[in-house]
Amino acid sequence: MKRDPLENAQRLYPIAEAQGGYFTAAQAREAGYTYAQQHFHVTRGNWLRVDRGIFRLPHFPPQLHEDLICLSLWSRTQSGSPQAVVSHATALVLHELSDILPATIHLTVPPGFRKPAPPGCVLHRANLRPADIEAHTGYRVTTPLRTLLDAAASPLSQEHLDQAVAEALARGMVRREVLEDAAQASPAQARLEQALDFARHSLELSR
């Protein structure tokens, strides 16, 4: 039975709205659009094709992190579950915990993720807990605590790690005792303890 085009649009709109105006071909299929109908809407300009299998409704305002939304959609499984979580240096930037300008986008994916990294991206493999993840419009990012732990175990300079830890503590994004406990189980314990000492001295000097 052919579905009413208005009904299809009503099904697709909330999906796109939750993703900053973006959606996948698979999501459009679920909303009732055949592949032929998808081609028609792209040809008519009703949809914008932004990548293979990824579209955008043109009347949505531009999003601040459209590249991250597209990468989240790219990482979806066949069942529609996004796998990539913005992490490491890129997450530091999103949380405004460092003045670094990473040349690549860092994403954490499950160990069994098989898609190759897109150009300009670095994939880290780990099993993240729900408590490690924050949801943003159209994509997910590691929490400040998880971001600091990942950053400490990465090649990030000690200077930038010190800055990030001090900022997170000063702004109340992470509690000192929680970070101290987490540092005990981290392979980068020494770097984290050094950063905590730096933050403590910085606080004392500011008083």
mmCIF file of C-alpha atoms in Angstrom:
data_model
loop_
_atom_site.group_PDB
_atom_site.id
_atom_site.type_symbol
_atom_site.label_atom_id
_atom_site.label_comp_id
_atom_site.label_asym_id
_atom_site.label_seq_id
_atom_site.Cartn_x
_atom_site.Cartn_y
_atom_site.Cartn_z
ATOM 1 C CA MET A 1 0.000 0.000 0.000
ATOM 2 C CA LYS A 2 1.391 3.378 -1.034
ATOM 3 C CA ARG A 3 1.852 5.783 1.850
ATOM 4 C CA ASP A 4 0.710 9.401 1.643
ATOM 5 C CA PRO A 5 3.689 11.741 0.875
ATOM 6 C CA LEU A 6 2.615 14.035 3.718
ATOM 7 C CA GLU A 7 2.734 11.098 6.110
ATOM 8 C CA ASN A 8 6.260 10.285 4.924
ATOM 9 C CA ALA A 9 7.348 13.885 5.517
ATOM 10 C CA GLN A 10 5.788 13.889 8.978
ATOM 11 C CA ARG A 11 7.724 10.744 9.837
ATOM 12 C CA LEU A 12 11.018 12.047 8.494
ATOM 13 C CA TYR A 13 10.925 15.549 9.999
ATOM 14 C CA PRO A 14 11.417 14.644 13.699
ATOM 15 C CA ILE A 15 14.267 12.307 12.739
ATOM 16 C CA ALA A 16 16.023 15.095 10.864
ATOM 17 C CA GLU A 17 15.218 17.676 13.537
ATOM 18 C CA ALA A 18 16.977 15.618 16.220
ATOM 19 C CA GLN A 19 20.053 15.473 13.967
ATOM 20 C CA GLY A 20 20.326 19.117 13.001
ATOM 21 C CA GLY A 21 18.448 18.616 9.740
ATOM 22 C CA TYR A 22 20.480 15.599 8.626
ATOM 23 C CA PHE A 23 19.327 12.046 7.980
ATOM 24 C CA THR A 24 20.471 8.881 6.251
ATOM 25 C CA ALA A 25 19.040 7.026 3.271
ATOM 26 C CA ALA A 26 18.146 4.184 5.638
ATOM 27 C CA GLN A 27 16.211 6.560 7.898
ATOM 28 C CA ALA A 28 14.389 7.955 4.873
ATOM 29 C CA ARG A 29 13.463 4.381 3.894
ATOM 30 C CA GLU A 30 12.080 3.790 7.375
ATOM 31 C CA ALA A 31 10.009 6.959 6.996
ATOM 32 C CA GLY A 32 8.498 5.576 3.782
ATOM 33 C CA TYR A 33 10.665 6.974 0.972
ATOM 34 C CA THR A 34 11.797 4.526 -1.694
ATOM 35 C CA TYR A 35 15.231 5.012 -3.216
ATOM 36 C CA ALA A 36 13.570 6.331 -6.370
ATOM 37 C CA GLN A 37 11.687 8.892 -4.282
ATOM 38 C CA GLN A 38 14.912 9.870 -2.519
ATOM 39 C CA HIS A 39 16.549 10.502 -5.898
ATOM 40 C CA PHE A 40 13.540 12.591 -6.918
ATOM 41 C CA HIS A 41 13.763 14.809 -3.825
ATOM 42 C CA VAL A 42 17.498 15.371 -4.337
ATOM 43 C CA THR A 43 16.957 16.201 -8.015
ATOM 44 C CA ARG A 44 14.191 18.676 -7.173
ATOM 45 C CA GLY A 45 16.301 20.333 -4.473
ATOM 46 C CA ASN A 46 13.976 19.288 -1.664
ATOM 47 C CA TRP A 47 16.890 17.450 -0.049
ATOM 48 C CA LEU A 48 20.611 18.197 -0.182
ATOM 49 C CA ARG A 49 22.976 15.271 -0.634
ATOM 50 C CA VAL A 50 25.980 15.944 1.618
ATOM 51 C CA ASP A 51 27.696 12.561 1.416
ATOM 52 C CA ARG A 52 27.044 9.026 0.312
ATOM 53 C CA GLY A 53 23.742 8.021 1.882
ATOM 54 C CA ILE A 54 23.484 11.232 3.952
ATOM 55 C CA PHE A 55 21.056 14.071 3.230
ATOM 56 C CA ARG A 56 20.012 17.391 4.736
ATOM 57 C CA LEU A 57 16.755 19.315 4.695
ATOM 58 C CA PRO A 58 17.776 22.691 3.202
ATOM 59 C CA HIS A 59 15.506 24.859 5.353
ATOM 60 C CA PHE A 60 17.319 23.881 8.566
ATOM 61 C CA PRO A 61 19.839 26.511 9.702
ATOM 62 C CA PRO A 62 23.513 25.525 9.465
ATOM 63 C CA GLN A 63 24.773 23.648 12.511
ATOM 64 C CA LEU A 64 27.920 24.514 14.440
ATOM 65 C CA HIS A 65 29.418 21.027 14.173
ATOM 66 C CA GLU A 66 27.930 19.627 10.982
ATOM 67 C CA ASP A 67 31.037 17.514 10.340
ATOM 68 C CA LEU A 68 30.501 15.689 13.637
ATOM 69 C CA ILE A 69 26.831 15.067 12.845
ATOM 70 C CA CYS A 70 27.766 13.556 9.487
ATOM 71 C CA LEU A 71 30.415 11.353 11.101
ATOM 72 C CA SER A 72 27.899 10.109 13.653
ATOM 73 C CA LEU A 73 25.507 9.213 10.836
ATOM 74 C CA TRP A 74 28.334 7.573 8.888
ATOM 75 C CA SER A 75 29.100 5.343 11.889
ATOM 76 C CA ARG A 76 25.578 3.949 12.238
ATOM 77 C CA THR A 77 25.096 0.187 12.137
ATOM 78 C CA GLN A 78 22.584 -1.516 9.853
ATOM 79 C CA SER A 79 20.117 -1.336 12.728
ATOM 80 C CA GLY A 80 20.626 2.446 12.883
ATOM 81 C CA SER A 81 22.684 2.728 16.075
ATOM 82 C CA PRO A 82 25.487 5.345 15.941
ATOM 83 C CA GLN A 83 28.854 3.941 17.002
ATOM 84 C CA ALA A 84 31.252 6.896 16.939
ATOM 85 C CA VAL A 85 31.709 9.160 19.957
ATOM 86 C CA VAL A 86 33.761 12.343 19.672
ATOM 87 C CA SER A 87 36.706 11.969 22.029
ATOM 88 C CA HIS A 88 40.303 12.802 22.975
ATOM 89 C CA ALA A 89 41.651 16.123 21.617
ATOM 90 C CA THR A 90 38.462 16.896 19.699
ATOM 91 C CA ALA A 91 36.382 16.454 22.843
ATOM 92 C CA LEU A 92 38.752 18.771 24.716
ATOM 93 C CA VAL A 93 38.002 21.448 22.143
ATOM 94 C CA LEU A 94 34.237 20.890 22.388
ATOM 95 C CA HIS A 95 34.383 21.173 26.178
ATOM 96 C CA GLU A 96 36.611 24.269 25.803
ATOM 97 C CA LEU A 97 39.249 22.685 27.998
ATOM 98 C CA SER A 98 42.245 23.503 25.864
ATOM 99 C CA ASP A 99 43.504 25.930 23.277
ATOM 100 C CA ILE A 100 44.851 23.148 21.066
ATOM 101 C CA LEU A 101 43.856 22.987 17.418
ATOM 102 C CA PRO A 102 43.931 19.301 16.465
ATOM 103 C CA ALA A 103 44.578 18.607 12.797
ATOM 104 C CA THR A 104 42.351 15.529 12.882
ATOM 105 C CA ILE A 105 38.983 14.599 14.372
ATOM 106 C CA HIS A 106 39.222 11.984 17.111
ATOM 107 C CA LEU A 107 36.443 9.437 17.479
ATOM 108 C CA THR A 108 36.074 6.445 19.783
ATOM 109 C CA VAL A 109 34.337 3.387 18.336
ATOM 110 C CA PRO A 110 33.700 -0.113 19.724
ATOM 111 C CA PRO A 111 36.537 -2.649 19.304
ATOM 112 C CA GLY A 112 34.577 -4.573 16.676
ATOM 113 C CA PHE A 113 33.892 -1.541 14.459
ATOM 114 C CA ARG A 114 35.042 -2.381 10.919
ATOM 115 C CA LYS A 115 34.616 0.740 8.796
ATOM 116 C CA PRO A 116 37.912 2.440 7.878
ATOM 117 C CA ALA A 117 38.536 5.911 9.252
ATOM 118 C CA PRO A 118 37.332 8.697 6.940
ATOM 119 C CA PRO A 119 39.951 11.186 5.735
ATOM 120 C CA GLY A 120 40.973 13.550 8.510
ATOM 121 C CA CYS A 121 39.788 11.248 11.296
ATOM 122 C CA VAL A 122 41.510 9.071 13.887
ATOM 123 C CA LEU A 123 39.599 6.133 15.338
ATOM 124 C CA HIS A 124 40.240 4.964 18.911
ATOM 125 C CA ARG A 125 38.747 1.649 19.976
ATOM 126 C CA ALA A 126 37.224 1.188 23.405
ATOM 127 C CA ASN A 127 34.036 0.061 25.108
ATOM 128 C CA LEU A 128 32.534 3.256 26.503
ATOM 129 C CA ARG A 129 29.959 3.116 29.279
ATOM 130 C CA PRO A 130 26.772 5.200 29.067
ATOM 131 C CA ALA A 131 28.213 7.293 31.925
ATOM 132 C CA ASP A 132 31.167 8.188 29.674
ATOM 133 C CA ILE A 133 28.993 9.810 26.999
ATOM 134 C CA GLU A 134 27.056 13.063 26.583
ATOM 135 C CA ALA A 135 24.441 13.532 23.869
ATOM 136 C CA HIS A 136 24.566 16.651 21.720
ATOM 137 C CA THR A 137 22.364 17.527 18.739
ATOM 138 C CA GLY A 138 23.173 14.889 16.141
ATOM 139 C CA TYR A 139 26.309 13.466 17.751
ATOM 140 C CA ARG A 140 27.784 12.230 21.028
ATOM 141 C CA VAL A 141 30.916 13.274 22.903
ATOM 142 C CA THR A 142 32.815 11.850 25.858
ATOM 143 C CA THR A 143 32.172 13.501 29.213
ATOM 144 C CA PRO A 144 34.780 15.899 30.624
ATOM 145 C CA LEU A 145 36.034 13.197 33.014
ATOM 146 C CA ARG A 146 36.401 10.549 30.328
ATOM 147 C CA THR A 147 37.922 13.122 27.988
ATOM 148 C CA LEU A 148 40.629 13.994 30.524
ATOM 149 C CA LEU A 149 41.415 10.319 31.110
ATOM 150 C CA ASP A 150 41.675 9.687 27.368
ATOM 151 C CA ALA A 151 43.764 12.805 26.834
ATOM 152 C CA ALA A 152 46.182 11.799 29.592
ATOM 153 C CA ALA A 153 46.758 8.440 27.911
ATOM 154 C CA SER A 154 47.327 10.097 24.520
ATOM 155 C CA PRO A 155 50.358 11.940 23.082
ATOM 156 C CA LEU A 156 48.879 15.269 24.246
ATOM 157 C CA SER A 157 51.570 17.446 25.803
ATOM 158 C CA GLN A 158 51.741 17.709 29.588
ATOM 159 C CA GLU A 159 51.289 21.465 29.276
ATOM 160 C CA HIS A 160 47.960 21.078 27.495
ATOM 161 C CA LEU A 161 46.870 18.334 29.898
ATOM 162 C CA ASP A 162 47.688 20.593 32.861
ATOM 163 C CA GLN A 163 45.636 23.364 31.300
ATOM 164 C CA ALA A 164 42.682 21.065 30.611
ATOM 165 C CA VAL A 165 42.602 19.600 34.120
ATOM 166 C CA ALA A 166 42.905 23.031 35.748
ATOM 167 C CA GLU A 167 40.076 24.409 33.604
ATOM 168 C CA ALA A 168 37.798 21.440 34.294
ATOM 169 C CA LEU A 169 38.300 21.720 38.050
ATOM 170 C CA ALA A 170 37.967 25.510 38.133
ATOM 171 C CA ARG A 171 34.688 25.397 36.193
ATOM 172 C CA GLY A 172 33.243 22.545 38.255
ATOM 173 C CA MET A 173 33.067 20.193 35.291
ATOM 174 C CA VAL A 174 34.935 17.493 37.221
ATOM 175 C CA ARG A 175 35.278 17.018 40.974
ATOM 176 C CA ARG A 176 38.855 16.753 42.214
ATOM 177 C CA GLU A 177 38.210 13.641 44.314
ATOM 178 C CA VAL A 178 36.535 11.891 41.381
ATOM 179 C CA LEU A 179 39.472 12.625 39.082
ATOM 180 C CA GLU A 180 41.943 11.585 41.777
ATOM 181 C CA ASP A 181 40.156 8.242 42.183
ATOM 182 C CA ALA A 182 39.987 7.715 38.425
ATOM 183 C CA ALA A 183 43.676 8.518 38.071
ATOM 184 C CA GLN A 184 44.556 5.588 40.335
ATOM 185 C CA ALA A 185 43.244 3.143 37.713
ATOM 186 C CA SER A 186 44.638 5.009 34.715
ATOM 187 C CA PRO A 187 47.738 3.929 32.769
ATOM 188 C CA ALA A 188 48.581 7.660 32.712
ATOM 189 C CA GLN A 189 48.396 8.023 36.506
ATOM 190 C CA ALA A 190 51.652 9.971 36.767
ATOM 191 C CA ARG A 191 50.592 12.507 34.132
ATOM 192 C CA LEU A 192 47.219 13.016 35.786
ATOM 193 C CA GLU A 193 48.764 13.473 39.227
ATOM 194 C CA GLN A 194 51.147 16.048 37.780
ATOM 195 C CA ALA A 195 48.200 17.872 36.223
ATOM 196 C CA LEU A 196 46.322 17.777 39.521
ATOM 197 C CA ASP A 197 49.353 19.259 41.296
ATOM 198 C CA PHE A 198 49.525 22.004 38.664
ATOM 199 C CA ALA A 199 45.824 22.790 39.185
ATOM 200 C CA ARG A 200 46.307 22.907 42.949
ATOM 201 C CA HIS A 201 49.224 25.324 42.689
ATOM 202 C CA SER A 202 47.327 27.478 40.184
ATOM 203 C CA LEU A 203 44.400 27.736 42.588
ATOM 204 C CA GLU A 204 46.679 28.715 45.481
ATOM 205 C CA LEU A 205 48.344 31.442 43.407
ATOM 206 C CA SER A 206 44.969 32.874 42.382
ATOM 207 C CA ARG A 207 43.818 33.353 45.972
#
